[in-house]
CSV table of C-alpha atoms in Angstrom, one decimal:
chain,number,residue,atom,x,y,z
A,599,MET,CA,0.0,0.0,0.0
A,600,LEU,CA,1.5,3.3,-1.1
A,601,TYR,CA,0.9,6.5,0.9
A,602,GLY,CA,0.0,9.8,-0.8
A,603,VAL,CA,3.5,11.3,-0.4
A,604,GLN,CA,5.0,8.2,-1.9
A,605,VAL,CA,2.8,8.4,-5.0
A,606,LEU,CA,3.6,12.1,-5.3
A,607,ALA,CA,7.3,11.5,-5.1
A,608,ALA,CA,7.1,8.6,-7.6
A,609,ALA,CA,5.1,10.7,-10.1
A,610,PHE,CA,7.6,13.6,-9.7
A,611,ALA,CA,10.5,11.2,-10.4
A,612,LEU,CA,8.8,9.8,-13.5
A,613,VAL,CA,8.0,13.2,-14.9
A,614,MET,CA,11.5,14.4,-14.3
A,615,ALA,CA,13.0,11.3,-15.9
A,616,TYR,CA,10.9,11.9,-18.9
A,617,GLN,CA,12.0,15.6,-19.0
A,618,THR,CA,15.6,14.5,-18.8
A,619,TYR,CA,15.1,12.1,-21.7
A,620,ILE,CA,13.4,14.9,-23.8
A,621,HIS,CA,16.4,17.2,-23.1
A,622,LEU,CA,18.8,14.5,-24.1
A,623,ARG,CA,17.0,14.0,-27.4
A,624,ARG,CA,17.0,17.8,-28.0
A,625,GLY,CA,20.7,17.9,-27.4
A,626,ASP,CA,20.4,20.1,-24.4
A,627,LEU,CA,22.1,17.5,-22.2
A,628,ASN,CA,24.9,15.2,-23.2
A,629,GLY,CA,24.8,11.4,-22.6
A,630,SER,CA,26.8,11.4,-19.3
A,631,THR,CA,24.9,14.3,-17.8
A,632,ALA,CA,21.5,12.7,-18.8
A,633,LEU,CA,22.6,9.4,-17.3
A,634,LEU,CA,23.6,11.1,-14.0
A,635,TRP,CA,20.2,12.8,-13.7
A,636,GLU,CA,18.3,9.6,-14.8
A,637,LEU,CA,20.1,7.8,-11.9
A,638,VAL,CA,19.0,10.5,-9.5
A,639,TRP,CA,15.3,10.2,-10.6
A,640,ALA,CA,15.6,6.4,-10.6
A,641,GLY,CA,16.9,6.5,-7.0
A,642,LEU,CA,14.0,8.7,-6.0
A,643,LEU,CA,11.5,6.4,-7.6
A,644,LEU,CA,13.0,3.4,-5.9
A,645,VAL,CA,13.0,5.0,-2.5
A,646,SER,CA,9.4,6.2,-3.0
A,647,VAL,CA,8.0,2.9,-4.2
A,648,LEU,CA,10.1,0.4,-2.2
A,649,PRO,CA,11.2,2.1,1.0
A,650,GLU,CA,11.6,-1.0,3.1
A,651,PRO,CA,15.2,-2.0,1.9
A,652,PHE,CA,16.4,1.5,2.7
A,653,GLN,CA,15.0,1.5,6.2
A,654,ARG,CA,18.4,0.3,7.6
A,655,PHE,CA,20.0,3.6,6.6
A,656,VAL,CA,17.5,5.5,8.8
A,657,GLY,CA,19.3,4.2,11.9
A,658,ALA,CA,22.8,4.5,10.5
A,659,PHE,CA,22.2,8.2,9.8
A,660,HIS,CA,20.4,8.9,13.0
A,661,VAL,CA,17.2,10.3,11.4
A,662,ALA,CA,13.7,9.5,12.5
A,663,ARG,CA,12.2,8.5,9.1
A,664,LEU,CA,13.4,7.6,5.6
A,665,LEU,CA,11.6,10.7,4.2
A,666,ASP,CA,13.8,12.9,6.4
A,667,LEU,CA,16.9,11.2,5.0
A,668,VAL,CA,15.7,11.8,1.4
A,669,ALA,CA,14.9,15.4,2.2
A,670,ILE,CA,18.3,16.0,3.7
A,671,ALA,CA,20.0,14.4,0.7
A,672,ALA,CA,17.9,16.5,-1.6
A,673,LEU,CA,18.9,19.7,0.3
A,674,LEU,CA,22.6,18.8,0.0
A,675,LEU,CA,22.2,18.2,-3.7
A,676,LEU,CA,20.4,21.5,-4.1
A,677,ALA,CA,23.1,23.4,-2.3
A,678,ALA,CA,25.8,21.8,-4.5
A,679,ILE,CA,23.8,22.6,-7.7
A,680,THR,CA,23.2,26.2,-6.6
A,681,TYR,CA,26.9,26.7,-5.9
A,682,ARG,CA,27.8,25.2,-9.3
A,683,LEU,CA,25.3,27.4,-11.0
A,684,HIS,CA,26.5,30.5,-9.2
A,685,VAL,CA,30.1,29.9,-10.4
A,686,ALA,CA,28.9,29.1,-13.9
A,687,VAL,CA,26.7,32.3,-14.1
A,688,ARG,CA,29.5,34.5,-12.8
A,689,ARG,CA,32.0,33.0,-15.3
A,690,LEU,CA,29.5,33.5,-18.1
A,691,ASP,CA,28.7,37.0,-16.9
A,692,GLY,CA,32.4,38.0,-17.0
A,693,ARG,CA,32.9,36.6,-20.5
A,694,LEU,CA,29.8,38.3,-21.7
A,695,GLU,CA,30.9,41.7,-20.3
A,696,LYS,CA,34.3,41.3,-21.9
A,697,LEU,CA,32.8,40.4,-25.3
A,698,VAL,CA,30.2,43.3,-25.2
A,699,ARG,CA,32.9,45.8,-24.2
A,700,GLN,CA,35.4,44.6,-26.8
A,701,LEU,CA,32.8,44.8,-29.5
A,702,ALA,CA,31.9,48.3,-28.4
A,703,LEU,CA,35.5,49.4,-28.5
A,704,ASP,CA,36.1,47.8,-31.9
A,705,ARG,CA,33.0,49.4,-33.4
A,706,ALA,CA,33.4,52.8,-31.8
A,707,GLY,CA,32.5,55.6,-34.2
A,708,SER,CA,31.7,53.3,-37.0
A,709,GLY,CA,28.1,54.3,-37.4
A,710,PRO,CA,24.9,52.4,-36.5
A,711,GLU,CA,25.1,48.8,-35.6
A,712,PRO,CA,24.1,46.3,-38.4
A,713,VAL,CA,22.2,44.1,-35.9
A,714,ASP,CA,18.9,44.7,-34.2
A,715,ASP,CA,18.8,45.3,-30.4
A,716,PRO,CA,18.6,41.8,-28.9
A,717,GLN,CA,16.6,43.0,-25.9
A,718,PRO,CA,12.8,42.7,-25.8
B,1182,MET,CA,40.4,82.1,-16.4
B,1183,THR,CA,38.5,84.7,-18.6
B,1184,GLN,CA,34.8,85.6,-19.2
B,1185,ASP,CA,33.3,84.7,-22.6
B,1186,GLY,CA,30.4,86.5,-24.2
B,1187,THR,CA,27.8,84.6,-22.2
B,1188,GLY,CA,29.4,85.3,-18.8
B,1189,THR,CA,30.7,81.8,-18.5
B,1190,ARG,CA,34.2,81.4,-17.1
B,1191,VAL,CA,36.4,79.8,-19.6
B,1192,THR,CA,39.8,78.4,-18.8
B,1193,CYS,CA,42.6,79.5,-21.1
B,1194,LEU,CA,44.8,76.5,-21.9
B,1195,PRO,CA,48.6,76.7,-22.2
B,1196,MET,CA,49.9,75.7,-25.6
B,1197,ALA,CA,50.9,72.2,-24.5
B,1198,ALA,CA,47.7,71.5,-22.6
B,1199,PRO,CA,46.7,67.8,-22.5
B,1200,ALA,CA,43.8,66.8,-24.7
B,1201,ILE,CA,40.5,66.7,-22.8
B,1202,VAL,CA,38.0,64.0,-23.7
B,1203,VAL,CA,34.5,63.9,-22.1
B,1204,VAL,CA,33.0,60.5,-21.4
B,1205,ILE,CA,29.2,60.2,-21.0
B,1206,PRO,CA,27.7,56.8,-20.2
B,1207,ALA,CA,24.1,56.9,-21.3
B,1208,HIS,CA,21.1,54.5,-20.9
B,1209,ASN,CA,17.8,55.5,-22.5
B,1210,GLU,CA,18.7,59.2,-22.4
B,1211,ALA,CA,17.6,60.1,-26.0
B,1212,SER,CA,15.4,63.0,-24.6
B,1213,ARG,CA,18.0,64.7,-22.4
B,1214,LEU,CA,21.3,63.9,-24.1
B,1215,PRO,CA,21.0,66.4,-27.0
B,1216,ALA,CA,20.7,69.3,-24.6
B,1217,VAL,CA,23.7,68.1,-22.6
B,1218,LEU,CA,25.8,67.7,-25.8
B,1219,ARG,CA,24.7,71.1,-27.1
B,1220,GLU,CA,25.5,72.8,-23.8
B,1221,LEU,CA,28.8,71.1,-23.7
B,1222,GLY,CA,29.7,72.5,-27.1
B,1223,GLU,CA,28.6,76.0,-26.1
B,1224,HIS,CA,30.4,76.1,-22.8
B,1225,THR,CA,33.6,74.4,-23.6
B,1226,GLY,CA,34.4,75.3,-27.2
B,1227,ASP,CA,37.9,74.2,-28.1
B,1228,LEU,CA,38.7,73.1,-24.6
B,1229,VAL,CA,37.4,69.6,-25.3
B,1230,ARG,CA,38.9,67.5,-28.0
B,1231,ALA,CA,36.1,64.9,-28.2
B,1232,THR,CA,33.0,63.8,-26.4
B,1233,VAL,CA,32.6,60.0,-26.1
B,1234,VAL,CA,29.0,58.7,-25.6
B,1235,VAL,CA,28.7,55.1,-24.5
B,1236,ASP,CA,25.2,53.9,-25.2
B,1237,ASP,CA,24.8,51.2,-22.6
B,1238,GLY,CA,22.3,49.0,-24.4
B,1239,SER,CA,19.5,51.6,-24.7
B,1240,ARG,CA,16.1,50.7,-26.1
B,1241,ASP,CA,15.6,54.3,-27.4
B,1242,ASP,CA,17.6,56.4,-29.9
B,1243,THR,CA,20.4,57.4,-27.5
B,1244,ALA,CA,23.2,56.4,-29.9
B,1245,GLU,CA,21.5,58.0,-32.9
B,1246,VAL,CA,20.9,61.4,-31.2
B,1247,ALA,CA,24.5,61.4,-29.8
B,1248,ARG,CA,25.9,60.7,-33.3
B,1249,LYS,CA,23.8,63.5,-34.8
B,1250,ALA,CA,25.1,65.9,-32.1
B,1251,GLY,CA,28.7,65.1,-33.2
B,1252,ALA,CA,29.8,62.8,-30.4
B,1253,VAL,CA,32.0,59.8,-30.8
B,1254,VAL,CA,29.5,57.0,-30.1
B,1255,THR,CA,30.0,53.5,-29.1
B,1256,ARG,CA,27.4,51.0,-28.0
B,1257,HIS,CA,27.1,48.1,-25.7
B,1258,ALA,CA,24.9,45.5,-27.3
B,1259,LEU,CA,23.6,44.6,-23.8
B,1260,ASN,CA,23.0,46.9,-20.8
B,1261,LEU,CA,26.0,46.2,-18.5
B,1262,GLY,CA,25.8,49.1,-16.0
B,1263,LYS,CA,27.3,52.5,-15.4
B,1264,GLY,CA,30.7,51.2,-14.3
B,1265,SER,CA,31.2,49.1,-17.5
B,1266,ALA,CA,30.0,51.9,-19.7
B,1267,LEU,CA,32.4,54.3,-18.0
B,1268,LEU,CA,35.3,51.9,-18.4
B,1269,THR,CA,34.6,51.4,-22.1
B,1270,GLY,CA,34.3,55.2,-22.6
B,1271,CYS,CA,37.5,55.9,-20.7
B,1272,GLU,CA,39.4,53.3,-22.7
B,1273,LEU,CA,38.1,54.8,-25.9
B,1274,ALA,CA,39.2,58.2,-24.6
B,1275,LEU,CA,42.7,56.9,-24.2
B,1276,ARG,CA,42.6,55.6,-27.8
B,1277,LEU,CA,41.6,59.1,-28.8
B,1278,GLY,CA,44.7,60.5,-27.1
B,1279,ALA,CA,43.1,61.9,-24.0
B,1280,GLY,CA,45.5,63.4,-21.4
B,1281,ILE,CA,42.5,64.4,-19.2
B,1282,ILE,CA,39.3,62.4,-19.0
B,1283,VAL,CA,36.1,64.1,-17.7
B,1284,THR,CA,33.2,61.9,-16.7
B,1285,MET,CA,29.7,63.3,-16.6
B,1286,ASP,CA,26.1,62.0,-16.5
B,1287,ALA,CA,23.8,62.0,-19.6
B,1288,ASP,CA,20.7,63.2,-17.8
B,1289,GLY,CA,21.7,66.9,-17.3
B,1290,GLN,CA,22.6,66.5,-13.6
B,1291,HIS,CA,26.0,68.0,-14.4
B,1292,ARG,CA,26.4,71.5,-15.9
B,1293,PRO,CA,28.9,71.6,-18.8
B,1294,ALA,CA,29.6,75.2,-17.7
B,1295,ASP,CA,31.4,73.8,-14.7
B,1296,LEU,CA,33.8,71.7,-16.8
B,1297,PRO,CA,36.5,74.4,-17.1
B,1298,ALA,CA,36.7,74.7,-13.3
B,1299,LEU,CA,36.8,71.0,-13.0
B,1300,VAL,CA,39.8,70.5,-15.2
B,1301,ALA,CA,41.7,73.6,-14.1
B,1302,PRO,CA,43.5,71.9,-11.1
B,1303,LEU,CA,44.6,69.1,-13.5
B,1304,ILE,CA,45.9,71.5,-16.1
B,1305,ALA,CA,47.7,73.4,-13.4
B,1306,GLY,CA,49.3,70.2,-12.1
B,1307,ASP,CA,47.8,70.6,-8.7
B,1308,ALA,CA,45.8,67.3,-8.7
B,1309,ASP,CA,45.5,63.9,-10.3
B,1310,VAL,CA,41.8,63.6,-9.7
B,1311,VAL,CA,39.1,66.3,-9.4
B,1312,LEU,CA,35.7,65.6,-7.9
B,1313,GLY,CA,32.7,67.7,-8.6
B,1314,ALA,CA,31.2,68.1,-5.1
B,1315,ARG,CA,27.5,68.8,-4.9
B,1316,ARG,CA,26.1,71.1,-2.2
B,1317,PHE,CA,23.9,69.1,0.1
B,1318,GLY,CA,21.1,71.6,0.1
B,1319,ASP,CA,17.4,71.2,-0.5
B,1320,GLN,CA,18.0,70.3,-4.1
B,1321,MET,CA,19.3,66.9,-3.1
B,1322,PRO,CA,16.6,64.5,-1.8
B,1323,ALA,CA,17.0,63.7,1.9
B,1324,LEU,CA,17.5,59.9,1.3
B,1325,PHE,CA,20.3,60.6,-1.2
B,1326,ARG,CA,21.9,63.0,1.3
B,1327,PHE,CA,21.8,60.4,4.0
B,1328,GLY,CA,23.2,57.7,1.7
B,1329,ASN,CA,25.9,59.9,0.4
B,1330,ARG,CA,27.0,60.9,3.9
B,1331,LEU,CA,26.9,57.2,4.9
B,1332,LEU,CA,29.2,56.2,2.0
B,1333,SER,CA,31.5,59.2,2.6
B,1334,GLY,CA,31.7,58.2,6.3
B,1335,CYS,CA,32.6,54.6,5.3
B,1336,LEU,CA,35.4,55.9,3.0
B,1337,ARG,CA,36.7,58.0,5.8
B,1338,ALA,CA,36.6,55.2,8.3
B,1339,PHE,CA,38.0,52.5,6.1
B,1340,TYR,CA,40.5,54.4,4.0
B,1341,GLY,CA,41.0,57.7,5.7
B,1342,LEU,CA,39.7,59.5,2.7
B,1343,GLU,CA,38.1,62.9,3.3
B,1344,VAL,CA,35.6,63.8,0.5
B,1345,ALA,CA,32.5,65.8,0.8
B,1346,ASP,CA,30.6,64.0,-2.1
B,1347,SER,CA,31.8,60.5,-2.7
B,1348,GLN,CA,29.0,59.6,-5.2
B,1349,SER,CA,29.4,62.5,-7.6
B,1350,GLY,CA,29.8,61.2,-11.2
B,1351,TYR,CA,31.2,64.6,-12.4
B,1352,ARG,CA,34.9,63.9,-12.2
B,1353,ALA,CA,38.1,64.7,-14.1
B,1354,LEU,CA,41.2,62.7,-14.0
B,1355,THR,CA,44.5,62.5,-15.8
B,1356,ALA,CA,45.2,59.6,-18.1
B,1357,SER,CA,47.8,58.2,-15.8
B,1358,ALA,CA,45.4,58.5,-12.8
B,1359,PHE,CA,42.8,56.5,-14.8
B,1360,LYS,CA,45.3,53.7,-15.2
B,1361,ALA,CA,45.8,53.7,-11.5
B,1362,VAL,CA,42.1,53.7,-10.5
B,1363,ARG,CA,40.9,51.3,-13.3
B,1364,TRP,CA,37.8,49.7,-11.7
B,1365,SER,CA,36.0,46.4,-12.1
B,1366,SER,CA,32.6,47.5,-10.7
B,1367,ARG,CA,29.9,47.3,-13.3
B,1368,GLY,CA,27.2,49.3,-11.6
B,1369,TYR,CA,26.9,52.3,-9.3
B,1370,ALA,CA,29.8,51.1,-7.1
B,1371,VAL,CA,32.2,52.6,-9.7
B,1372,GLU,CA,32.4,56.0,-8.0
B,1373,SER,CA,33.4,54.4,-4.6
B,1374,GLU,CA,35.8,51.9,-6.2
B,1375,MET,CA,37.5,54.7,-8.0
B,1376,LEU,CA,38.1,56.5,-4.7
B,1377,VAL,CA,39.3,53.4,-3.0
B,1378,HIS,CA,42.0,52.9,-5.7
B,1379,MET,CA,42.7,56.6,-5.6
B,1380,ALA,CA,43.4,56.4,-1.9
B,1381,ARG,CA,45.6,53.3,-2.2
B,1382,ALA,CA,47.6,54.8,-5.1
B,1383,ARG,CA,48.0,58.0,-3.0
B,1384,LEU,CA,46.8,60.2,-5.8
B,1385,ARG,CA,46.2,63.9,-5.2
B,1386,CYS,CA,42.5,64.8,-5.1
B,1387,VAL,CA,40.7,68.1,-5.2
B,1388,GLU,CA,37.0,68.9,-4.9
B,1389,VAL,CA,35.3,71.6,-6.8
B,1390,PRO,CA,31.8,72.7,-5.8
B,1391,ILE,CA,29.1,72.1,-8.3
B,1392,PRO,CA,25.3,72.6,-8.0
B,1393,ALA,CA,23.1,69.6,-7.3
B,1394,ILE,CA,20.5,69.1,-10.0
B,1395,TYR,CA,18.0,66.3,-9.9
B,1396,HIS,CA,15.6,65.5,-12.7
B,1397,GLU,CA,14.6,61.9,-11.9
B,1398,ARG,CA,14.4,60.5,-8.4
B,1399,TYR,CA,14.2,56.9,-9.5
B,1400,LYS,CA,17.3,56.8,-11.6
B,1401,GLY,CA,20.8,56.5,-10.3
B,1402,THR,CA,21.9,55.0,-7.0
B,1403,GLN,CA,19.0,53.7,-5.0
B,1404,PRO,CA,18.9,52.7,-1.3
B,1405,LEU,CA,19.6,49.0,-2.0
B,1406,ASP,CA,22.5,50.0,-4.3
B,1407,GLY,CA,23.8,52.1,-1.4
B,1408,LEU,CA,23.7,49.1,0.9
B,1409,MET,CA,25.5,46.9,-1.7
B,1410,ILE,CA,28.2,49.6,-2.0
B,1411,VAL,CA,28.7,49.6,1.8
B,1412,GLY,CA,29.2,45.8,1.5
B,1413,GLN,CA,31.6,46.3,-1.3
B,1414,LEU,CA,33.6,48.9,0.7
B,1415,VAL,CA,34.0,46.4,3.5
B,1416,ARG,CA,35.0,43.6,1.1
B,1417,TRP,CA,37.6,45.9,-0.6
B,1418,ARG,CA,38.9,46.9,2.8
B,1419,LEU,CA,39.4,43.2,3.8
B,1420,SER,CA,40.9,42.2,0.5
């Protein structure tokens, strides 16, 4: 018998696994990144549908319920992803600024730009 | 200094006076910029070699109106912020052979008529950097007055720098001073970072009084920007 929260988590894992597959087919993700994410969603699906084999970890990690352990793991994963995104965005931001300024200096005084404004 | 026909005080340059280039960062200022550029021409005459307008990703005709007014125009394809636009403008000014760079706002906050007084200490060799210091009267909104005093207080406490108006964008500096104060701030922290580098490089700084003119309360440094700048000042002090 599955509880509501288990059904919700399983459905979420399935939707996300499908999304990952879609992004792999579109070429947004490469094979290894897609595989990594599919493993994450498969793990979530497994823990949601078959929690019993994982109950032994509850005692090992000194948490009250398996759900707490999953939530803690998810928070740690989120923190790691946020940090990685922060670094990537800063790096991209710096490169973009350098490019925009270099283009401006190279085109200085050369008349109107040939391209349209990319901003909405 | 002499009086011209309009009563404006005009500085007479010695023969070997360094070339002066004015740098104006502009973002969506198509309506106010023409008047600023026209006044600049009227009040400075041959004093200024060129005026550089950096259109910082405007959605209006800022670049076009500046070009029509005879300025050297360059454009950021994306809006990067005042600090980046100033940096691009100053680097372009150096390419144009500037010996003195004057920075001013595009919205008419700074009177071109004050430019000769601003560059005079540099021409005389009495300073490396000149700041246009606004009078903190009723013209300046109370919140801006408070923020400006707070930032000036931080600069005094952290760097021992005594300036009356640390956030004025109307400044003049020599080309060598620009190389010493070259900043990395993209936004409104540029004025503070410039002063931090100036203090560290022990450059000579003079303040020249200018009037405070405000057209738009919701442009320029806002309270949140001010708090971020305080944070930056602390970070620079610790670095």
